Short mmCIF file of C-alpha atoms and ligand atoms in Angstrom, two decimals:
data_model
loop_
_atom_site.label_atom_id
_atom_site.label_comp_id
_atom_site.label_asym_id
_atom_site.label_seq_id
_atom_site.Cartn_x
_atom_site.Cartn_y
_atom_site.Cartn_z
CA MET A 14 0.00 0.00 0.00
CA ALA A 15 1.42 3.29 -1.06
CA ILE A 16 1.09 6.16 1.39
CA LEU A 17 2.17 9.55 0.11
CA LYS A 18 0.89 12.44 2.21
CA LEU A 19 2.31 15.88 1.45
CA THR A 20 2.11 19.31 3.02
CA GLY A 21 2.56 21.20 -0.24
CA SER A 22 3.82 21.06 -3.81
CA VAL A 23 7.15 19.78 -5.20
CA GLY A 24 8.91 20.55 -8.49
CA SER A 25 9.16 23.54 -10.80
CA GLY A 26 7.77 27.02 -10.18
CA ASN A 27 6.73 28.62 -6.93
CA SER A 28 4.25 28.27 -4.10
CA LYS A 29 0.60 28.52 -5.10
CA ASN A 30 -2.46 28.98 -2.92
CA GLY A 31 -0.32 29.57 0.15
CA VAL A 32 0.90 25.96 0.49
CA PRO A 33 4.61 25.15 1.00
CA HIS A 34 6.69 24.50 -2.11
CA ASN A 35 9.66 22.11 -2.16
CA ASP A 36 9.50 21.50 1.57
CA PRO A 37 12.46 19.18 2.33
CA ASP A 38 10.29 16.46 3.87
CA ASP A 39 7.85 16.51 0.95
CA PHE A 40 10.77 16.36 -1.47
CA LYS A 41 12.21 13.32 0.31
CA LYS A 42 8.88 11.51 0.24
CA ILE A 43 8.49 12.14 -3.48
CA ARG A 44 12.08 11.16 -4.23
CA ASP A 45 11.85 7.98 -2.18
CA ARG A 46 8.57 7.00 -3.78
CA PHE A 47 10.07 7.47 -7.26
CA VAL A 48 13.10 5.37 -6.28
CA SER A 49 10.95 2.63 -4.76
CA ILE A 50 9.12 2.13 -8.06
CA GLY A 51 12.25 2.07 -10.20
CA TYR A 52 13.20 5.65 -11.12
CA ASP A 53 16.41 5.13 -9.21
CA TRP A 54 18.57 7.77 -10.88
CA VAL A 55 17.26 10.39 -8.42
CA LYS A 56 18.18 8.39 -5.32
CA ASP A 57 21.06 10.63 -4.23
CA LYS A 58 19.37 13.94 -4.88
CA THR A 59 19.00 16.37 -2.02
CA ILE A 60 17.28 19.20 -3.88
CA VAL A 61 14.91 19.72 -6.78
CA ASP A 62 17.10 20.19 -9.87
CA LYS A 63 16.50 20.02 -13.61
CA GLU A 64 16.88 16.24 -13.74
CA PHE A 65 14.33 15.85 -10.97
CA ILE A 66 11.90 18.12 -12.80
CA ASP A 67 12.54 16.14 -16.00
CA LEU A 68 11.58 12.99 -14.12
CA ILE A 69 8.33 14.59 -12.97
CA LYS A 70 7.63 15.53 -16.60
CA LEU A 71 8.36 11.97 -17.74
CA PHE A 72 6.03 10.60 -15.09
CA GLN A 73 3.30 13.08 -16.03
CA SER A 74 3.63 12.14 -19.70
CA ILE A 75 3.30 8.44 -18.83
CA CYS A 76 0.18 9.06 -16.77
CA LYS A 77 -1.40 11.09 -19.56
CA GLY A 78 -0.67 8.30 -22.05
CA ASN A 79 1.70 10.48 -24.11
CA VAL A 80 4.33 8.63 -26.12
CA ARG A 81 6.64 11.65 -26.03
CA VAL A 82 7.71 13.63 -22.98
CA GLU A 83 5.30 16.51 -23.37
CA GLY A 84 2.33 18.07 -21.68
CA GLY A 85 3.65 18.00 -18.11
CA ASP A 86 4.44 21.10 -16.02
CA GLY A 87 7.14 19.41 -13.92
CA ARG A 88 5.46 19.96 -10.57
CA ILE A 89 3.47 17.82 -8.19
CA ASP A 90 0.59 19.80 -6.74
CA ILE A 91 -0.93 18.49 -3.55
CA HIS A 92 -3.95 16.21 -4.09
CA LYS A 93 -3.85 16.77 -7.86
CA ASN A 94 -3.39 14.17 -10.59
CA THR A 95 0.37 13.72 -10.45
CA HIS A 96 0.30 13.37 -6.66
CA ARG A 97 -2.53 10.86 -6.86
CA TRP A 98 -0.82 8.84 -9.60
CA LEU A 99 2.41 8.70 -7.63
CA ALA A 100 0.47 7.48 -4.59
CA ALA A 101 -1.63 5.04 -6.63
CA LYS A 102 -1.48 1.28 -6.08
CA ASN A 103 -0.85 0.92 -9.80
CA ALA A 104 1.53 3.84 -10.23
CA PRO A 105 3.66 3.20 -13.33
CA GLY A 106 7.04 1.84 -12.25
CA TRP A 107 10.17 1.78 -14.41
CA VAL A 108 12.04 -1.44 -15.26
CA ASP A 109 15.05 -2.65 -17.23
CA MET A 110 13.93 -5.47 -19.53
CA THR A 111 17.40 -6.58 -20.65
CA GLY A 112 17.44 -10.38 -20.91
CA GLN A 113 13.98 -10.78 -19.40
CA SER A 114 11.47 -13.35 -20.54
CA GLY A 115 8.27 -15.08 -19.48
CA PHE A 116 5.77 -17.58 -20.80
CA GLY A 117 5.32 -16.81 -24.47
CA TRP A 118 7.73 -13.88 -24.72
CA GLU A 119 11.40 -13.03 -24.54
CA VAL A 120 13.42 -9.88 -25.01
CA VAL A 121 15.76 -10.79 -27.85
CA LYS A 122 17.69 -7.63 -28.48
CA THR A 123 17.30 -3.96 -27.79
CA ASP A 124 19.01 -1.27 -29.84
CA TYR A 125 21.06 1.57 -28.32
CA GLY A 126 20.13 0.43 -24.81
CA ASN A 127 16.41 1.00 -25.36
CA SER A 128 15.58 -1.63 -22.78
CA TYR A 129 13.59 0.40 -20.24
CA THR A 130 9.84 0.54 -19.91
CA THR A 131 6.96 0.93 -17.52
CA THR A 132 5.68 -1.79 -15.23
CA TRP A 133 2.38 -1.33 -17.07
CA MET A 134 4.06 -2.55 -20.24
CA LYS A 135 5.87 -5.42 -18.53
CA ASP A 136 2.79 -6.69 -16.71
CA ARG A 137 0.63 -6.59 -19.81
CA LEU A 138 3.27 -8.24 -21.97
CA SER A 139 3.45 -11.01 -19.38
CA ASN A 140 -0.32 -11.46 -19.46
CA ALA A 141 -0.51 -11.50 -23.25
CA GLY A 142 2.42 -13.91 -23.32
CA ILE A 143 0.71 -16.40 -21.01
CA TYR A 144 -2.42 -16.54 -23.16
CA TYR A 145 -0.39 -16.76 -26.34
CA TYR A 146 1.71 -19.54 -24.82
CA LEU A 147 -1.33 -21.52 -23.66
CA LYS A 148 -3.01 -21.24 -27.03
CA SER A 149 0.20 -22.33 -28.74
CA LEU A 150 0.37 -25.43 -26.56
CA PHE A 151 -2.96 -26.69 -27.79
CA LEU A 152 -2.90 -25.62 -31.41
CA ARG A 153 0.64 -25.69 -32.68
CA SER A 154 4.13 -24.90 -31.64
CA ASN A 155 4.66 -21.17 -31.97
CA PRO A 156 7.87 -19.28 -31.34
CA PRO A 157 7.71 -16.91 -28.35
CA MET A 158 6.94 -13.26 -28.98
CA TRP A 159 10.29 -11.72 -29.82
CA VAL A 160 10.44 -8.39 -28.04
CA ARG A 161 12.85 -5.86 -29.47
CA ASP A 162 12.88 -2.23 -28.41
CA PHE A 163 11.43 -0.17 -25.56
CA SER A 164 12.60 3.23 -24.26
CA LYS A 165 15.91 4.53 -22.99
CA LYS A 166 17.21 4.53 -19.44
CA LYS A 167 15.70 7.80 -18.25
CA GLY A 168 13.02 8.14 -20.92
CA GLY A 169 12.96 11.01 -23.40
CA LYS A 170 14.10 11.14 -27.02
CA THR A 171 14.90 7.63 -28.18
CA LYS A 172 17.36 6.94 -30.96
CA GLY A 173 15.78 5.18 -33.93
CA HIS A 174 12.19 6.07 -32.97
CA GLY A 175 9.78 8.98 -33.36
CA THR A 176 8.01 8.00 -30.14
CA HIS A 177 9.11 5.40 -27.53
CA GLN A 178 9.90 8.19 -25.03
CA THR A 179 7.74 7.16 -22.10
CA GLY A 180 7.69 3.38 -21.75
CA LEU A 181 4.33 3.05 -23.48
CA ASN A 182 5.71 1.71 -26.79
CA VAL A 183 7.37 -1.54 -27.74
CA ASP A 184 8.57 -2.98 -31.06
CA MET A 185 8.33 -6.68 -31.81
CA ARG A 186 10.17 -8.83 -34.31
CA LEU A 187 8.03 -10.91 -36.62
CA PRO A 188 7.61 -14.62 -35.97
CA ILE A 189 9.25 -16.73 -38.64
CA LYS A 190 8.31 -20.19 -39.89
CA ASN A 191 10.78 -22.97 -39.35
CA SER A 192 12.40 -21.30 -36.40
CA LEU A 193 14.98 -24.09 -36.19
CA LYS A 194 16.50 -22.78 -39.36
CA TYR A 195 15.70 -19.10 -38.89
CA ASP A 196 15.59 -17.20 -35.64
CA HIS A 197 14.84 -13.73 -34.36
CA ARG A 198 18.01 -12.34 -35.90
CA HIS A 199 16.54 -12.93 -39.33
CA ALA A 200 14.84 -9.61 -40.04
CA LEU A 201 11.97 -9.55 -42.49
CA LYS A 202 12.18 -6.34 -44.41
CA LYS A 203 9.19 -6.16 -46.66
CA GLY A 204 5.62 -6.49 -45.62
CA GLU A 205 3.50 -7.05 -48.66
CA ASN A 206 3.47 -9.43 -51.62
CA ASP A 207 7.14 -10.21 -51.40
CA LYS A 208 8.13 -13.83 -52.05
CA THR A 209 10.78 -14.09 -49.38
CA TYR A 210 8.49 -12.49 -46.86
CA GLU A 211 5.59 -14.77 -47.74
CA SER A 212 7.74 -17.87 -47.50
CA LEU A 213 9.23 -16.97 -44.11
CA PHE A 214 6.64 -14.94 -42.23
CA ASP A 215 4.63 -17.04 -39.76
CA ARG A 216 1.34 -15.25 -40.20
CA GLU A 217 -0.61 -17.64 -38.05
CA ALA A 218 1.70 -17.05 -35.08
CA ALA A 219 1.55 -13.29 -35.69
CA ARG A 220 -2.24 -13.39 -35.84
CA SER A 221 -2.33 -15.18 -32.51
CA GLN A 222 0.11 -12.67 -30.99
CA LEU A 223 -1.89 -9.67 -32.16
CA LYS A 224 -5.15 -11.14 -30.89
CA MET A 225 -3.70 -11.79 -27.43
CA ILE A 226 -2.06 -8.37 -27.34
CA LYS A 227 -5.32 -6.67 -28.25
CA ALA A 228 -7.18 -8.66 -25.64
CA GLN A 229 -4.68 -8.27 -22.79
CA MET A 230 -2.65 -5.11 -23.23
CA ASN A 231 -5.17 -2.24 -23.40
CA VAL A 232 -3.61 -1.03 -26.65
CA LYS A 233 -4.14 2.30 -28.30
CA VAL A 234 -2.74 1.14 -31.63
CA ILE A 235 -0.72 -1.62 -33.30
CA LEU A 236 1.24 -0.50 -36.38
CA PHE A 237 2.05 -3.22 -38.88
CA ASN A 238 1.75 -3.27 -42.67
CA ASP A 239 0.80 -6.88 -43.35
CA ARG A 240 -2.22 -6.61 -45.65
CA THR A 241 -3.92 -9.81 -44.51
CA LEU A 242 -3.79 -8.92 -40.82
CA ARG A 243 -4.84 -5.34 -41.52
CA LYS A 244 -7.94 -6.63 -43.27
CA GLU A 245 -8.71 -8.54 -40.09
CA HIS A 246 -8.52 -5.25 -38.17
CA LEU A 247 -5.62 -6.47 -36.07
CA CYS A 248 -3.26 -3.63 -37.03
CA GLN A 249 -2.85 -0.42 -39.02
CA ARG A 250 -0.48 0.65 -41.76
CA TYR A 251 2.39 3.03 -41.01
CA ASP A 252 5.59 3.81 -42.94
CA ASN A 253 8.53 1.50 -42.19
CA HIS A 254 6.44 -1.02 -40.27
CA GLY A 255 6.77 -3.95 -42.68
CA GLY A 256 9.51 -5.87 -40.89
CA HIS A 257 8.31 -5.43 -37.31
CA TYR A 258 5.21 -4.35 -35.45
CA HIS A 259 4.84 -1.53 -32.96
CA ILE A 260 2.50 -1.36 -29.96
CA THR A 261 1.24 1.67 -28.03
CA ILE A 262 -0.52 1.01 -24.73
CA LEU A 263 -2.96 3.24 -22.82
CA PRO A 264 -2.84 4.10 -19.11
CA PRO A 265 -5.05 1.96 -16.88
CA GLN A 266 -7.75 3.20 -14.58
CA ARG A 267 -6.09 4.50 -11.43
CA PHE A 268 -6.39 2.55 -8.18
CA GLU A 269 -5.96 5.23 -5.53
CA GLY A 270 -3.40 4.90 -2.79
CA VAL A 271 -3.40 6.97 0.39
CA TYR A 272 -2.67 10.57 -0.54
CA ARG A 273 -4.75 12.52 1.99
ZN1 LIG B 307 8.08 1.44 -32.42
#
């Protein structure tokens, strides 16, 4: 149970409505709560600095469901949304996914260290993976979901991606037939009517993945150019999304912690 009671506001700007601003005890509670849920790069901070404000902005962007760090004012006002999200039972934590795996999924390779994401993403991936795995057991032997790229260590602009800034996006490699001969390192480049693609792409496994992801991950959008799966309303077209698919998740409903 998260308990996060404050006497005033913390972060950028000044005191409003006569409540204290950046009171040392409030600051410590906020810092320690961030650290306890995985934002550990602020653990040694003793004052509110730019990096601390950037973290508040990252957190605000996550809670708003933004895939870029934008739309946050960098301050935690008492009893307002950011305070309540930080106190929430399902506050978004921050995790390193390097080398992690579960039933039905494994992180195969991340580029440029883009291995960090929210606990929302990790939990939902785990759920989708379990259902995908169970279905695979009964129907056929599918390769696990090959997870590729998340966000960078402290969030923000992510090399190789237009979004991916807030731990709400993930890229997945495409499942390939005959995975004894081919594995996740074999990248499929083209998405439509290409002979090599058609002979290698395991569309049935991909269909099963997308269905489980849609059912379990509270997705906003899945970007993937495969014409057959688009016709089944499992994904949408977007430039450069022929050789992998991209997922954006939405924030959950908030389960309040103790903030008053
Ligand atoms: Zn992506």
